[in-house]
Short mmCIF file of C-alpha atoms and ligand atoms in Angstrom, two decimals:
data_model
loop_
_atom_site.label_atom_id
_atom_site.label_comp_id
_atom_site.label_asym_id
_atom_site.label_seq_id
_atom_site.Cartn_x
_atom_site.Cartn_y
_atom_site.Cartn_z
CA MET F 1 -10.29 -8.91 20.08
CA LYS F 2 -12.99 -10.26 17.80
CA VAL F 3 -12.24 -12.06 14.55
CA VAL F 4 -15.18 -12.12 12.16
CA THR F 5 -15.66 -13.31 8.61
CA SER F 6 -19.17 -12.07 7.79
CA ILE F 7 -20.21 -8.59 6.69
CA ALA F 8 -23.30 -8.83 8.92
CA ASP F 9 -21.12 -9.40 12.02
CA VAL F 10 -18.96 -6.35 11.23
CA ARG F 11 -22.04 -4.17 10.72
CA HIS F 12 -23.51 -5.38 14.00
CA GLN F 13 -20.36 -4.42 15.94
CA VAL F 14 -19.88 -1.11 14.09
CA LYS F 15 -23.48 -0.12 14.86
CA ALA F 16 -22.92 -0.74 18.58
CA TRP F 17 -19.73 1.33 18.58
CA HIS F 18 -21.41 4.19 16.75
CA LEU F 19 -24.36 4.10 19.18
CA ALA F 20 -21.85 4.42 22.02
CA GLY F 21 -20.36 7.46 20.26
CA GLU F 22 -17.04 5.76 19.59
CA THR F 23 -14.76 6.61 16.66
CA ILE F 24 -13.38 3.92 14.37
CA GLY F 25 -10.03 3.70 12.60
CA LEU F 26 -9.70 1.27 9.69
CA VAL F 27 -6.49 -0.42 8.52
CA PRO F 28 -7.07 -2.35 5.27
CA THR F 29 -4.46 -5.05 4.58
CA MET F 30 -3.86 -8.25 2.66
CA GLY F 31 -2.47 -9.91 5.79
CA TYR F 32 0.88 -11.60 6.46
CA LEU F 33 1.33 -8.65 8.76
CA HIS F 34 4.63 -6.98 9.59
CA GLU F 35 5.82 -3.83 11.38
CA GLY F 36 4.70 -1.67 8.43
CA HIS F 37 1.11 -2.76 8.98
CA GLN F 38 1.56 -2.46 12.74
CA SER F 39 2.67 1.18 12.41
CA LEU F 40 -0.68 1.88 10.68
CA MET F 41 -2.48 0.13 13.55
CA ALA F 42 -0.52 2.24 16.07
CA SER F 43 -1.63 5.45 14.34
CA ALA F 44 -5.22 4.20 14.19
CA LYS F 45 -5.11 3.32 17.88
CA LYS F 46 -3.79 6.77 18.79
CA ASP F 47 -6.52 8.64 16.87
CA ASN F 48 -9.60 6.46 17.45
CA GLN F 49 -11.43 4.61 20.20
CA ARG F 50 -11.81 1.48 18.07
CA VAL F 51 -9.54 -0.12 15.47
CA ILE F 52 -10.61 -2.48 12.72
CA VAL F 53 -8.02 -4.37 10.65
CA THR F 54 -9.23 -6.05 7.48
CA ILE F 55 -7.33 -9.01 6.08
CA PHE F 56 -8.35 -9.86 2.56
CA VAL F 57 -6.22 -10.97 -0.38
CA ASN F 58 -8.42 -9.29 -2.95
CA PRO F 59 -8.53 -11.36 -6.17
CA MET F 60 -9.81 -8.37 -8.14
CA GLN F 61 -6.57 -6.41 -7.80
CA PHE F 62 -4.32 -9.20 -9.11
CA GLY F 63 -3.56 -9.61 -12.81
CA PRO F 64 -3.91 -13.07 -14.41
CA LYS F 65 -0.13 -13.62 -14.34
CA GLU F 66 0.38 -12.25 -10.83
CA ASP F 67 0.88 -13.94 -7.47
CA LEU F 68 -2.70 -14.31 -6.14
CA ALA F 69 -2.37 -18.06 -5.51
CA SER F 70 1.07 -17.88 -3.89
CA TYR F 71 0.49 -14.67 -1.87
CA PRO F 72 1.58 -15.50 1.72
CA ARG F 73 -1.21 -16.08 4.23
CA ASP F 74 -1.06 -16.83 7.98
CA LEU F 75 -4.17 -15.75 9.88
CA GLU F 76 -3.02 -17.23 13.20
CA ARG F 77 0.19 -15.18 13.13
CA ASP F 78 -1.76 -12.11 12.00
CA LYS F 79 -4.12 -12.44 14.95
CA ILE F 80 -1.15 -12.24 17.34
CA ALA F 81 0.24 -9.16 15.50
CA CYS F 82 -3.15 -7.42 15.80
CA GLU F 83 -3.65 -8.45 19.41
CA GLN F 84 -0.23 -6.94 20.27
CA MET F 85 -1.39 -3.60 18.85
CA GLY F 86 -4.70 -3.52 20.72
CA VAL F 87 -6.87 -4.04 17.64
CA ASP F 88 -10.57 -4.45 18.47
CA LEU F 89 -11.78 -6.37 15.45
CA ILE F 90 -10.29 -8.30 12.54
CA PHE F 91 -12.49 -8.69 9.48
CA ALA F 92 -11.15 -11.57 7.41
CA PRO F 93 -13.77 -12.41 4.80
CA THR F 94 -13.65 -15.05 2.08
CA ALA F 95 -13.73 -13.98 -1.56
CA GLU F 96 -17.28 -15.38 -1.74
CA GLU F 97 -18.39 -13.14 1.14
CA MET F 98 -17.01 -10.07 -0.65
CA TYR F 99 -18.05 -10.96 -4.20
CA THR F 100 -21.38 -12.68 -4.70
CA PRO F 101 -21.72 -14.57 -8.01
CA CYS F 102 -23.68 -11.72 -9.61
CA PHE F 103 -21.26 -9.00 -8.48
CA ASN F 104 -20.94 -6.42 -11.24
CA SER F 105 -20.11 -2.92 -9.92
CA TYR F 106 -16.70 -1.23 -9.97
CA VAL F 107 -14.98 1.93 -8.79
CA ASP F 108 -12.46 3.24 -11.28
CA VAL F 109 -10.34 6.35 -10.63
CA ASN F 110 -9.00 7.82 -13.87
CA GLY F 111 -5.94 9.96 -14.51
CA LEU F 112 -3.83 9.17 -11.46
CA THR F 113 -3.92 5.49 -12.42
CA ASP F 114 -2.43 6.05 -15.91
CA ALA F 115 1.21 6.00 -14.77
CA LEU F 116 3.53 3.90 -12.58
CA CYS F 117 1.90 0.70 -11.25
CA GLY F 118 -1.39 1.63 -12.94
CA GLU F 119 0.31 1.38 -16.32
CA LYS F 120 2.26 -1.78 -15.44
CA ARG F 121 -0.64 -3.55 -13.71
CA PRO F 122 -3.79 -2.94 -15.79
CA GLY F 123 -6.95 -3.17 -13.70
CA HIS F 124 -5.01 -3.20 -10.42
CA PHE F 125 -6.32 0.09 -9.05
CA LYS F 126 -9.87 -0.66 -10.21
CA GLY F 127 -9.66 -3.74 -8.00
CA VAL F 128 -8.14 -1.74 -5.13
CA CYS F 129 -10.70 1.08 -5.34
CA THR F 130 -13.61 -1.32 -5.59
CA VAL F 131 -12.58 -3.36 -2.56
CA VAL F 132 -11.61 -0.31 -0.49
CA SER F 133 -15.01 1.27 -1.27
CA LYS F 134 -16.71 -1.91 -0.11
CA LEU F 135 -14.57 -2.02 3.06
CA PHE F 136 -15.42 1.65 3.74
CA ASN F 137 -19.14 0.90 3.37
CA ILE F 138 -18.91 -2.21 5.53
CA THR F 139 -16.87 -0.70 8.38
CA CYS F 140 -18.01 2.98 8.24
CA PRO F 141 -14.76 4.29 9.74
CA ASP F 142 -14.00 7.87 10.76
CA ARG F 143 -10.42 7.50 9.55
CA ALA F 144 -8.57 5.03 7.33
CA TYR F 145 -4.82 4.43 7.32
CA PHE F 146 -2.64 3.70 4.30
CA GLY F 147 1.13 3.37 3.90
CA GLN F 148 3.25 5.80 1.91
CA LYS F 149 5.02 2.63 0.70
CA ASP F 150 2.19 2.33 -1.84
CA ALA F 151 2.37 6.02 -2.76
CA GLN F 152 0.23 5.80 -5.89
CA GLN F 153 -2.42 3.81 -4.01
CA LEU F 154 -2.54 6.49 -1.30
CA ALA F 155 -2.96 9.24 -3.94
CA VAL F 156 -5.66 7.27 -5.77
CA ILE F 157 -7.61 6.54 -2.57
CA LYS F 158 -7.48 10.22 -1.56
CA GLN F 159 -8.86 11.20 -5.00
CA MET F 160 -11.59 8.54 -4.75
CA VAL F 161 -12.65 9.77 -1.30
CA ARG F 162 -12.79 13.37 -2.55
CA ASP F 163 -14.65 12.48 -5.76
CA LEU F 164 -17.20 10.13 -4.20
CA ASN F 165 -17.70 12.10 -0.94
CA PHE F 166 -16.76 9.35 1.46
CA ASP F 167 -16.92 10.99 4.88
CA ILE F 168 -13.62 9.44 5.92
CA GLU F 169 -10.27 11.05 6.71
CA ILE F 170 -7.44 9.34 4.84
CA ILE F 171 -4.18 9.24 6.75
CA GLY F 172 -0.86 8.42 5.09
CA CYS F 173 1.80 6.76 7.24
CA PRO F 174 5.58 6.69 6.66
CA ILE F 175 7.42 3.72 5.12
CA VAL F 176 8.75 1.25 7.70
CA ARG F 177 12.07 -0.34 6.67
CA GLU F 178 14.33 -3.23 7.62
CA THR F 179 17.65 -2.23 9.22
CA ASP F 180 19.41 -2.29 5.82
CA GLY F 181 16.75 -0.02 4.34
CA LEU F 182 14.59 -2.54 2.44
CA ALA F 183 10.95 -1.47 2.77
CA LYS F 184 9.03 -4.05 4.78
CA SER F 185 6.64 -6.03 2.60
CA SER F 186 4.72 -9.28 2.81
CA ARG F 187 6.32 -10.14 -0.53
CA ASN F 188 9.83 -10.01 1.01
CA SER F 189 9.06 -13.53 2.24
CA TYR F 190 9.40 -14.75 -1.37
CA LEU F 191 13.07 -13.73 -1.48
CA SER F 192 15.89 -16.32 -1.28
CA ASP F 193 18.94 -15.36 0.83
CA ASN F 194 20.78 -14.03 -2.21
CA GLU F 195 17.73 -12.18 -3.49
CA ARG F 196 17.19 -10.66 -0.05
CA LYS F 197 20.75 -9.27 -0.13
CA ALA F 198 20.26 -7.97 -3.68
CA ALA F 199 16.91 -6.36 -2.76
CA VAL F 200 18.67 -3.60 -0.83
CA CYS F 201 19.52 -2.05 -4.22
CA LEU F 202 16.13 -0.29 -4.29
CA TYR F 203 16.89 1.61 -1.11
CA GLN F 204 20.51 2.18 -2.13
CA SER F 205 19.30 3.82 -5.34
CA ILE F 206 17.01 6.07 -3.28
CA GLU F 207 19.90 7.01 -1.01
CA LEU F 208 22.06 7.74 -4.04
CA ALA F 209 19.34 9.97 -5.49
CA ASN F 210 18.99 11.82 -2.20
CA THR F 211 22.75 12.36 -1.98
CA MET F 212 22.80 13.78 -5.51
CA ILE F 213 19.85 16.05 -4.70
CA ALA F 214 21.52 17.21 -1.47
CA LYS F 215 24.56 18.20 -3.56
CA GLY F 216 22.31 20.31 -5.81
CA GLU F 217 21.49 17.99 -8.72
CA ARG F 218 18.03 18.79 -10.14
CA SER F 219 18.05 17.01 -13.51
CA VAL F 220 15.74 13.99 -13.42
CA ALA F 221 17.59 12.37 -16.36
CA THR F 222 20.91 12.54 -14.48
CA ILE F 223 19.49 11.17 -11.22
CA HIS F 224 17.49 8.52 -13.08
CA SER F 225 20.52 7.16 -14.92
CA ALA F 226 22.57 7.01 -11.72
CA MET F 227 19.79 5.02 -10.01
CA GLN F 228 19.43 2.77 -13.04
CA LEU F 229 23.18 2.10 -13.18
CA LEU F 230 23.28 1.19 -9.49
CA ILE F 231 20.38 -1.25 -9.77
CA GLU F 232 21.70 -2.79 -12.99
CA GLN F 233 24.87 -3.74 -11.14
CA GLN F 234 22.76 -6.34 -9.32
CA SER F 235 22.45 -9.33 -11.64
CA LEU F 236 19.35 -10.58 -9.75
CA ALA F 237 17.51 -7.26 -10.20
CA LYS F 238 15.50 -6.15 -13.22
CA ILE F 239 13.98 -2.67 -13.33
CA ASP F 240 10.24 -2.50 -14.09
CA TYR F 241 10.22 1.29 -13.83
CA ILE F 242 11.90 4.25 -12.16
CA GLU F 243 9.74 7.36 -12.56
CA PHE F 244 9.80 10.93 -11.33
CA VAL F 245 6.29 12.41 -11.26
CA ASP F 246 4.56 15.49 -9.89
CA LEU F 247 3.35 14.60 -6.40
CA CYS F 248 -0.23 15.75 -7.07
CA SER F 249 -0.89 14.90 -10.73
CA LEU F 250 1.54 11.94 -11.00
CA LYS F 251 2.57 13.35 -14.41
CA PRO F 252 6.26 12.98 -15.37
CA VAL F 253 8.67 15.78 -14.51
CA SER F 254 12.11 16.44 -15.99
CA GLN F 255 13.48 18.87 -13.40
CA LEU F 256 13.00 18.93 -9.63
CA THR F 257 11.17 22.25 -9.57
CA GLN F 258 8.05 21.05 -7.73
CA ASP F 259 7.09 18.50 -5.10
CA THR F 260 8.06 15.24 -6.78
CA LEU F 261 7.43 11.56 -6.15
CA CYS F 262 10.19 9.22 -7.28
CA ALA F 263 8.70 5.73 -7.46
CA LEU F 264 10.38 2.53 -8.54
CA ALA F 265 9.40 -1.07 -9.14
CA VAL F 266 12.12 -3.69 -9.46
CA TYR F 267 11.96 -7.44 -9.96
CA VAL F 268 14.39 -9.25 -7.69
CA GLY F 269 14.30 -12.75 -9.09
CA LYS F 270 10.59 -13.26 -9.71
CA THR F 271 9.50 -10.96 -6.86
CA ARG F 272 8.31 -7.49 -7.78
CA LEU F 273 9.26 -4.94 -5.11
CA ILE F 274 8.28 -1.25 -4.95
CA ASP F 275 9.71 1.71 -3.09
CA ASN F 276 9.65 5.50 -3.35
CA PHE F 277 10.69 8.80 -1.89
CA ILE F 278 9.28 12.32 -2.04
CA TYR F 279 11.32 15.37 -2.92
CA HIS F 280 9.82 18.47 -1.32
CA PHE F 281 10.50 21.65 -3.27
CA HIS F 282 11.15 24.71 -1.13
P1 LIG V 301 -0.73 -4.72 1.96
O1 LIG V 301 -1.09 -5.73 2.99
O2 LIG V 301 0.61 -4.92 1.36
O3 LIG V 301 -1.82 -4.47 0.96
O4 LIG V 301 -0.59 -3.35 2.75
C1 LIG V 301 -1.62 -2.86 3.57
C2 LIG V 301 -1.29 -1.45 3.99
O5 LIG V 301 -0.06 -1.44 4.68
C3 LIG V 301 -1.13 -0.50 2.78
O6 LIG V 301 -1.71 0.75 3.09
C4 LIG V 301 0.36 -0.40 2.64
O7 LIG V 301 0.79 0.80 2.06
C5 LIG V 301 0.80 -0.49 4.10
N1 LIG V 301 2.20 -0.93 4.17
C6 LIG V 301 2.73 -2.05 3.63
N2 LIG V 301 4.05 -2.10 3.85
C7 LIG V 301 4.36 -0.96 4.53
C8 LIG V 301 5.59 -0.42 5.04
N3 LIG V 301 6.76 -1.04 4.89
N4 LIG V 301 5.52 0.75 5.70
C9 LIG V 301 4.33 1.40 5.86
N5 LIG V 301 3.16 0.94 5.39
C10 LIG V 301 3.17 -0.22 4.74
#
């Protein structure tokens, strides 16, 4: 497995693989890798001859009051996680390699970014789309893998790829969870023992919603207030949002009469956690 930090080195390797007729799967990450990331690598490995993992804590997607400086980083541990999964190349650039001093071009997807995390984190998806476009152009993959954990991100990237004609297949991968249901996340490492116990309330609220839906409940207001009540019982938790939106448009829905994404963001202590589930209308 190669570990490279320069764009030129990635291009050199990618060119050789393409000349040999090999397909490339890309897994973009911010590092501090866990089994969620590894499940993306496993899918990439299955579908492609070569797998590239990028590790880059992208300053552009963090707001001024967010956790850019404290975001967990451990490249040595990440190398082992990638090696285990048979990754061929890690691209771990510096911010200076990605953004030259005169950098001044952006990719901004409208509409889908108005709601949910787009509304709560202004500029976040512009940063995501810009860096993912750059990573696509640097690594020229056949397929790129994203987690359903970041459901809005997946939807936004799919729209960007359609709109800008990137010749790349975008593959969404299921959410990987801890045994108690908490979605795996690099940010879980911020949680104290008590916060970690409290953090299960996100998943519990999803389970509650699914139980209500299984019993026939279709009113979003009713399900929403039950989820809210459950989370508010946790003194360490503070809801940022719980939203039910149409799976394609990400516009709010009031009844479950179409495919619906329920997405939530909850602060547990100072740590902002997200989770979601999809209701499929039959
Ligand atoms: P991040 O390093 O948090 O930016 O995540 C990199 C990629 O891994 C994104 O496509 C995420 O959606 C995906 N990912 C993160 N956590 C999980 C998880 N628990 N299950 C599945 N995919 C995940």
